Coordinates of C-alpha atoms and ligand atoms in Angstrom, one line a residue:
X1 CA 121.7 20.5 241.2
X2 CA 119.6 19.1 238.5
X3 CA 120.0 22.0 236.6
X4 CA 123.6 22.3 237.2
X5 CA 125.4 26.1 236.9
X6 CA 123.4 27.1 233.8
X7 CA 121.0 30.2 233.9
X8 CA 117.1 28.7 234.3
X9 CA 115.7 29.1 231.1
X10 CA 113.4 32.1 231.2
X11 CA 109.4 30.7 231.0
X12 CA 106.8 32.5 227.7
X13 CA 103.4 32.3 227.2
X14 CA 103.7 29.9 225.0
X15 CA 106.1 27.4 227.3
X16 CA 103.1 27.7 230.0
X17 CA 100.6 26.9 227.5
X18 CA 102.5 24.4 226.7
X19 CA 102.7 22.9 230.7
X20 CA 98.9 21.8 230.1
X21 CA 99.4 20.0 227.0
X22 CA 100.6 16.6 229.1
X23 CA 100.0 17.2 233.0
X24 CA 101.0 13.7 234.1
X25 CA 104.3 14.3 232.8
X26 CA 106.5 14.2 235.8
X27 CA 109.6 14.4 233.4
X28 CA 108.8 17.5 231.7
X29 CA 107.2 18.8 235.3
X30 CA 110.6 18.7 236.5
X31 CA 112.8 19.8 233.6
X32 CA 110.4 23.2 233.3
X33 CA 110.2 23.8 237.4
X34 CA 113.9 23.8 237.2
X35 CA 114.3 25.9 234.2
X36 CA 116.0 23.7 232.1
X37 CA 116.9 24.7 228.2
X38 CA 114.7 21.5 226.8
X39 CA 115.8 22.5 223.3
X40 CA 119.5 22.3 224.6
X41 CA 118.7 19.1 226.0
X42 CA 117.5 18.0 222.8
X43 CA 120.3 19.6 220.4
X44 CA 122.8 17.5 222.3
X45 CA 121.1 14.0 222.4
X46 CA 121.1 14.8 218.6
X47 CA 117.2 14.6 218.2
X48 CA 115.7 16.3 215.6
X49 CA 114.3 20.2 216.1
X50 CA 110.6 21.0 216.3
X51 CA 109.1 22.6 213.1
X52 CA 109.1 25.8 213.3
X53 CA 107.0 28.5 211.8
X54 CA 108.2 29.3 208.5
X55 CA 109.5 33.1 207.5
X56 CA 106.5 33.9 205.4
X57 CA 103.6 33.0 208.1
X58 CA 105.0 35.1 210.8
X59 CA 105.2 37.7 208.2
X60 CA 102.0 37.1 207.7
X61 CA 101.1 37.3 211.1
X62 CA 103.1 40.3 211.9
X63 CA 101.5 42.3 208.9
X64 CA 97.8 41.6 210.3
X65 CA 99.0 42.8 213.8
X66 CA 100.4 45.8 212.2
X67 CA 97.2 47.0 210.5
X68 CA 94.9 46.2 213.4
X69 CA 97.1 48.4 216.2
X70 CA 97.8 51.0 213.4
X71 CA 96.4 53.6 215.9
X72 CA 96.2 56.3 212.9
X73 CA 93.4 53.2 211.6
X74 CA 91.6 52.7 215.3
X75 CA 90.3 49.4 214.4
X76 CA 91.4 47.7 217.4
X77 CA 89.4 50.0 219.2
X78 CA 86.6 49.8 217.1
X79 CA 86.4 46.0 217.0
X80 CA 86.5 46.2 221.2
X81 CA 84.1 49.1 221.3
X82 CA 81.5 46.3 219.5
X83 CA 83.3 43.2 221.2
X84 CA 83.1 44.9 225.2
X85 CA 80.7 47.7 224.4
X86 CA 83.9 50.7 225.1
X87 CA 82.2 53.7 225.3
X88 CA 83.4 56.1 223.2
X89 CA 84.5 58.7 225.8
X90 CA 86.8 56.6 227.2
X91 CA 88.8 55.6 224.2
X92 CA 92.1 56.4 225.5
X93 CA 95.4 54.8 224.1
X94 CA 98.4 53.8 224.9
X95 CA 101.3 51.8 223.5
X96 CA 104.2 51.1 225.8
X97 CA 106.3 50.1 223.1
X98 CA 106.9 53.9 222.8
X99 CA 108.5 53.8 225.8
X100 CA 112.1 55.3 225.0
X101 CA 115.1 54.1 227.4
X102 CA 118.2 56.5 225.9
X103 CA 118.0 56.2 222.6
X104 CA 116.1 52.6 221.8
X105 CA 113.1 51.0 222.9
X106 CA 112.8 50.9 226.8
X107 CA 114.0 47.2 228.6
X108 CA 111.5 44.8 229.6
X109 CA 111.8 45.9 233.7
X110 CA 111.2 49.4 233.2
X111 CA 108.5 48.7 230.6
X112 CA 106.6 46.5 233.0
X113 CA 107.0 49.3 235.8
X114 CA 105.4 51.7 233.8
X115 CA 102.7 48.9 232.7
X116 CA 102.0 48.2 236.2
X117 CA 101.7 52.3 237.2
X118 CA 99.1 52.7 234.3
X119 CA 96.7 49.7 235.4
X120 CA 97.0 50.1 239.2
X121 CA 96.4 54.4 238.6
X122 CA 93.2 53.2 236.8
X123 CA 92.2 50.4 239.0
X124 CA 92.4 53.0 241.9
X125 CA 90.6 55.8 240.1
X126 CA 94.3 58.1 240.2
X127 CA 95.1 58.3 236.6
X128 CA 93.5 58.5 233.3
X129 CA 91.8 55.2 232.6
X130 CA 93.7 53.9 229.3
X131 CA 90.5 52.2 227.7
X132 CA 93.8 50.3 225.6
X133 CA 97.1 49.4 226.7
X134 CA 98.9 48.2 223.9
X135 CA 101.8 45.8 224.5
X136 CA 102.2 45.8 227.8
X137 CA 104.3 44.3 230.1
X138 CA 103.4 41.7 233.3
X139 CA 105.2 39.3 235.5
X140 CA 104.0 35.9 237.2
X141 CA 105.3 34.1 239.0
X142 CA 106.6 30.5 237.4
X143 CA 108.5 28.2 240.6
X144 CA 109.6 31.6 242.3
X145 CA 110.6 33.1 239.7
X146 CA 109.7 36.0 238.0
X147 CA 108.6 35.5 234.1
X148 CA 107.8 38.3 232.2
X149 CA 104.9 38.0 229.7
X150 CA 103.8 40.5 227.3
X151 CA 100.3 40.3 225.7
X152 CA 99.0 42.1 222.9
X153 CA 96.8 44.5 224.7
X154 CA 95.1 44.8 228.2
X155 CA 91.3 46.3 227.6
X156 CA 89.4 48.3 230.3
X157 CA 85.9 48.1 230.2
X158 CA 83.4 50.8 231.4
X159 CA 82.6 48.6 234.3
X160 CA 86.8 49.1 235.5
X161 CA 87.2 45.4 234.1
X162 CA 90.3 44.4 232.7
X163 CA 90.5 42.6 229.4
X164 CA 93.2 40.3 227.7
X165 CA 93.0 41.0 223.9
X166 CA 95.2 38.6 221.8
X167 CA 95.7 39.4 218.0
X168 CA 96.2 35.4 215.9
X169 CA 96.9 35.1 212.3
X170 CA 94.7 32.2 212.1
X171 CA 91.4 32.8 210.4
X172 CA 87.6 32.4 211.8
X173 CA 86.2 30.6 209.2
X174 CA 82.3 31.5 208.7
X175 CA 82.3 32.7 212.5
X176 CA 84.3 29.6 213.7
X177 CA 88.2 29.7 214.4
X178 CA 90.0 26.1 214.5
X179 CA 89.3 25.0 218.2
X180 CA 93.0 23.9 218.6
X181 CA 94.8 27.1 217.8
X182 CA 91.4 29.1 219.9
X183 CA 92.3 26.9 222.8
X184 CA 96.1 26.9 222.7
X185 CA 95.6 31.0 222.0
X186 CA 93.0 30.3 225.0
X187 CA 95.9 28.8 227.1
X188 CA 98.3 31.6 226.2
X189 CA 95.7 34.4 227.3
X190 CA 94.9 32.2 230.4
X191 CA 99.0 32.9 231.9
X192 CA 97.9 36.8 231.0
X193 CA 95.0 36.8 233.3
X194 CA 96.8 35.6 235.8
X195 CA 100.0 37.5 235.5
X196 CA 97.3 40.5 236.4
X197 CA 95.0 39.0 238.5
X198 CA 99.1 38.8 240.7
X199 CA 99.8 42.3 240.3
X200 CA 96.1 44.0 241.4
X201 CA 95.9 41.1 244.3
X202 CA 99.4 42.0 245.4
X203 CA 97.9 45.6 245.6
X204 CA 94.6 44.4 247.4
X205 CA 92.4 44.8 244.1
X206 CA 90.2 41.8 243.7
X207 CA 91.1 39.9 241.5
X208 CA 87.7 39.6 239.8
X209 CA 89.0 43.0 238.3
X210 CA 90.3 41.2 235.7
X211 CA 87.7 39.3 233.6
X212 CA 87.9 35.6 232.7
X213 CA 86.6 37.2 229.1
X214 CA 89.1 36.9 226.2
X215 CA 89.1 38.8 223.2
X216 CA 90.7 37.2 219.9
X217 CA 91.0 39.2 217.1
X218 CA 91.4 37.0 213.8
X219 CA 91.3 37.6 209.8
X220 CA 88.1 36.9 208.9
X221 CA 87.3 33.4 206.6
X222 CA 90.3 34.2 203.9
X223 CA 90.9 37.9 204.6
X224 CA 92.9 40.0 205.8
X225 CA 90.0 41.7 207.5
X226 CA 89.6 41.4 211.1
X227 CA 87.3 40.1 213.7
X228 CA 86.8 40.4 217.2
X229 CA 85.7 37.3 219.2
X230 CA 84.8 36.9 222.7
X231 CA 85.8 33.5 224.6
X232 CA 85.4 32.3 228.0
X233 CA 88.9 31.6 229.4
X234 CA 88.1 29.7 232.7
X235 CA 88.6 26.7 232.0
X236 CA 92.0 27.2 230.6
X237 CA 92.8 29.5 233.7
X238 CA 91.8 26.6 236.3
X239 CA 94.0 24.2 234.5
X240 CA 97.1 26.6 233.9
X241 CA 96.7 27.6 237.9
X242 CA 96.9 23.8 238.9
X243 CA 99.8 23.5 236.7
X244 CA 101.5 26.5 238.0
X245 CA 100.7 24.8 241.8
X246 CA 102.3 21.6 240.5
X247 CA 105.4 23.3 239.4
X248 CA 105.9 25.0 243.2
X249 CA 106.0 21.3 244.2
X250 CA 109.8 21.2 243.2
X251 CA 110.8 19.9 246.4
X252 CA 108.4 16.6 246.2
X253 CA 109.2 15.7 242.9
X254 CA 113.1 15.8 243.1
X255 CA 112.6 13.7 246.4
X256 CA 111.8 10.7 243.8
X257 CA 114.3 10.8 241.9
X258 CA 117.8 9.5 243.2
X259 CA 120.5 11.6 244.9
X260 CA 122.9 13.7 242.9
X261 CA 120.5 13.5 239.6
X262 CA 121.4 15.9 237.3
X263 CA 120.5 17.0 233.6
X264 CA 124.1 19.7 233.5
X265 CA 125.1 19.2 229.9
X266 CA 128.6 20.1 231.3
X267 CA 129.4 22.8 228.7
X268 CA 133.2 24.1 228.1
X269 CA 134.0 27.6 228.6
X270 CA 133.6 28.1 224.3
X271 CA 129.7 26.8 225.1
X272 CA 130.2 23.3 224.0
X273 CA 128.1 20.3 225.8
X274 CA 130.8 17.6 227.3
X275 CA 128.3 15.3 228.8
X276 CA 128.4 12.0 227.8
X277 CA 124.5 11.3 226.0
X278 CA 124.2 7.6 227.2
X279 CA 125.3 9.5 230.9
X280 CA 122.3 12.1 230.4
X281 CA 119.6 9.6 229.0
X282 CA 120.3 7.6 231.9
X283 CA 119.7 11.0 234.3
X284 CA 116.3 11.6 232.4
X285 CA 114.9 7.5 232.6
X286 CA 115.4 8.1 236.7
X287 CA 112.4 11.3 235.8
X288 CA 108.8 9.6 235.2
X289 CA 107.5 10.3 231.8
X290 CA 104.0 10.0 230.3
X291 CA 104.2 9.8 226.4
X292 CA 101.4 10.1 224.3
X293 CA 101.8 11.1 220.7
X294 CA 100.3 14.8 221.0
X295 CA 104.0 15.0 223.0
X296 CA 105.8 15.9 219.2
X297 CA 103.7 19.1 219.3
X298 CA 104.6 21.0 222.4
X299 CA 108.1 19.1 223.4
X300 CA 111.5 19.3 222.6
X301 CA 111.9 15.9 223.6
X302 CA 109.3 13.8 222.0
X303 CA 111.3 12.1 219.6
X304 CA 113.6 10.4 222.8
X305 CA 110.7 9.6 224.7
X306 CA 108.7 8.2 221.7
X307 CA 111.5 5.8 221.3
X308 CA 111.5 4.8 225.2
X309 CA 108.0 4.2 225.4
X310 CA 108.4 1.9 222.3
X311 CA 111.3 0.2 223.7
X312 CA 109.4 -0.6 227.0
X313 CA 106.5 -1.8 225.0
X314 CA 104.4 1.5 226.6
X315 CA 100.5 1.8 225.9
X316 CA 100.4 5.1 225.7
X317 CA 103.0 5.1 222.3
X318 CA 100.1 4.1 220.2
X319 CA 97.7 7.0 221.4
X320 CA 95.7 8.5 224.6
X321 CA 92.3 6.7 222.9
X322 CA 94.5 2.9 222.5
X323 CA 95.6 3.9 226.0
X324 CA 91.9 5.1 227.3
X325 CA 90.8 1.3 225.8
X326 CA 93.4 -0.4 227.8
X327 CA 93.0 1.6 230.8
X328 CA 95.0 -0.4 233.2
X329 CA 96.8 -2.4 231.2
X330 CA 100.7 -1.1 230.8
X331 CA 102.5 -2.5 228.5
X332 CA 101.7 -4.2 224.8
X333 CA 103.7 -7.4 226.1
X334 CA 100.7 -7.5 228.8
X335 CA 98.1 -6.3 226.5
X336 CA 99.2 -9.4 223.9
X337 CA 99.6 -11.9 226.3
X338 CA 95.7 -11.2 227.0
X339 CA 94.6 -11.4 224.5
X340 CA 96.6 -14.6 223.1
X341 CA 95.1 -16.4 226.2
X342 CA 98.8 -17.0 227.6
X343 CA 97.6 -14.9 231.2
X344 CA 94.7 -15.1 233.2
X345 CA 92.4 -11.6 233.1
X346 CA 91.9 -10.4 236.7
X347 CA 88.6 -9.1 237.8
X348 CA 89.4 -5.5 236.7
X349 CA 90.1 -6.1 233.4
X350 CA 87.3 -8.6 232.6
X351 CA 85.9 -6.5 229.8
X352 CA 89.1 -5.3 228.3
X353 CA 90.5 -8.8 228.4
X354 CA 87.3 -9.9 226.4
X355 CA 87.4 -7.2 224.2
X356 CA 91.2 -8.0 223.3
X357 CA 90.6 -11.3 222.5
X358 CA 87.6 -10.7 221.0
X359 CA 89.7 -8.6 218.4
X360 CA 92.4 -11.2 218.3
X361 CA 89.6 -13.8 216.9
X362 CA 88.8 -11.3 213.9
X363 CA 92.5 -10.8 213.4
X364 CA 93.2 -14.5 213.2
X365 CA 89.8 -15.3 210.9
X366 CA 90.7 -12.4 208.5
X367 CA 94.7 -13.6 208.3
X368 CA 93.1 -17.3 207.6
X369 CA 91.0 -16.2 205.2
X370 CA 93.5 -14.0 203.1
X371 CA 96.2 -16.7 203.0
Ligands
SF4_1 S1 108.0 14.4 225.3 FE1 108.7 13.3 227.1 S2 109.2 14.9 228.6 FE2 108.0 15.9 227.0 S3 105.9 15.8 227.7 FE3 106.2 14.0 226.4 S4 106.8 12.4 227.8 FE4 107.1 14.3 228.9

């Protein structure tokens, strides 16, 4: 119902990742249980489209991840040999982008099968042990369904523990990578670990066969040579699992909203949207959001909701550290009306009242004085 007759919009790594960035979002909660195309969403209510990577940094990426899996080169297994300690006996490789299906590359489902045959045959001691999967194939699953994820490479350590190995084009600088692109790549590696911690659990394997270790291979400072990093991932996976949990909780969250809510863009059989905006902004107002201006990064929507919270007079449109300092205050008409003296403070607010109209006096005395 509230997504209408369209297809859910398939879930990535990087939409996941992306689930953390603003967990008390029940709008977006809602929009991405249900599997609705956000960037559709946004196309029709004519707001303006993300940035997007531009042509010559994905080159750029693609290029570096080219020359580290070269496998006539072996660095990727050179840099894990040093990053896990691989023993060289075990060096065994395999890319499951060689998969043939006819006469092209083999579909997602069938490269995932043989993904999953490869690890469980290790895990159980049947098969070769591939010390390096490269580009293989998992599932989780998102709200009951099934998302398919594909990391760069899946490491197996002497121990029989699994590794997530993600290649970035972003550089460590003198032995440090920017912590916002480690943790977002942190985020992405998280939904990995999971996807296999699901498929070895759903075969009885403990799931602690898969370590909460991640390796990130960047260019080194401004190089094109790479490094191998090791990170620990848990935190990222604890958050990413209580998102995941919040996301099966469908069901409670539609129960707020009112009957027959719906975000269907009504599209004509030639693709086109027919529903009327002010129809679908008033569907998404009945959804709670939480704005904050980190929302332009990771949402298709940003740009509406910006304007909403600024229309209601929301906190949280001038920043998570204005809103931290008003903590309990909602709105700037409230927050003003404190600070001008025209409402009484209530016990809670004591200090932030004093501390509001303690800025107000500086305000006034530096206007005075500069007219
Ligand atoms: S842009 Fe809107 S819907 Fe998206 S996370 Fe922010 S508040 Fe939620």
């Amino acid at each position: 119902m509230l997504r209408g007759p369209a297809e859910p919009l398939p879930h990535s790594a990087r939409t996941l990742a992306a689930l953390t960035a603003n967990p008390r979002c029940d709008r977006r909660t809602l929009l991405d249980a249900a599997g609705i195309d956000k960037p559709a969403l946004a196309t029709h209510l004519g707001l303006p489209q993300p940035m997007k990577k531009s042509r010559l940094a994905l080159d750029h990426g693609l290029a570096f991840e080219r020359q580290v899996t070269d496998p006539e080169q072996g660095v990727l297994l050179s840099l894990l040999r040093k990053a896990l300690q691989l023993p060289l006996p075990r060096a065994y490789y395999k890319d499951i982008n060689n998969l043939r299906h006819g006469n092209g590359t083999a579909p997602l489902g069938l490269r995932r099968t043989h993904t999953s045959q490869l690890i469980l045959g290790t895990a159980e001691g049947k098969s070769t042990p591939h010390t390096l999967l490269d580009h293989p194939v998992l599932t989780l699953n998102v709200a009951g369904r099934q998302t398919y994820l594909e990391p760069d490479a899946i490491a197996l350590r002497h121990d029989d523990v699994f590794h997530i190995v993600e290649i970035r084009s972003f550089p460590v600088i003198h032995g440090r990578a920017d912590p916002l692109k480690a943790a977002v790549a942190l985020t992405q590696a998280a939904a990995y670990i999971l996807a296999l911690r699901e498929l070895l659990t759903r075969t009885h394997r403990p799931a602690t066969q898969v370590s909460d270790t991640v390796v990130l291979i960047n260019p080194r400072n401004f190089t094109f040579q790479p490094t191998a990093t090791t990170y620990n991932a848990a935190p990222q996976i604890k958050s990413l699992s209580r998102h995941l949990t919040r996301l099966d909780r469908l069901p409670d969250l539609l129960e707020t909203l009112p009957p027959d809510t719906t975000c269907d863009l009504a599209t004509s059989p030639d693709g086109t949207p027919t529903r009327p905006r002010d129809n679908l902004i008033a569907a998404l107002a009945t959804m709670k959001p939480h704005y904050t201006p980190g929302c332009r990064h990771h949402c298709d929507l940003a740009t509406h909701c910006r304007t909403e919270a600024r229309n209601r007079g929301s906190i949280g449109a001038l920043g998570t550290t204005v809103r931290d300092d008003l903590a309990g205050i909602d709105t700037l008409h409230t927050a003003l009306d404190l600070a001008d003296n025209h409402v009484r403070a209530i016990s809670d607010h004591e200090d932030t009242t004093h501390a509001l109209r303690h800025a107000q006096r500086i305000h006034d005395e530096l206007t005075r004085d500069s007219t």
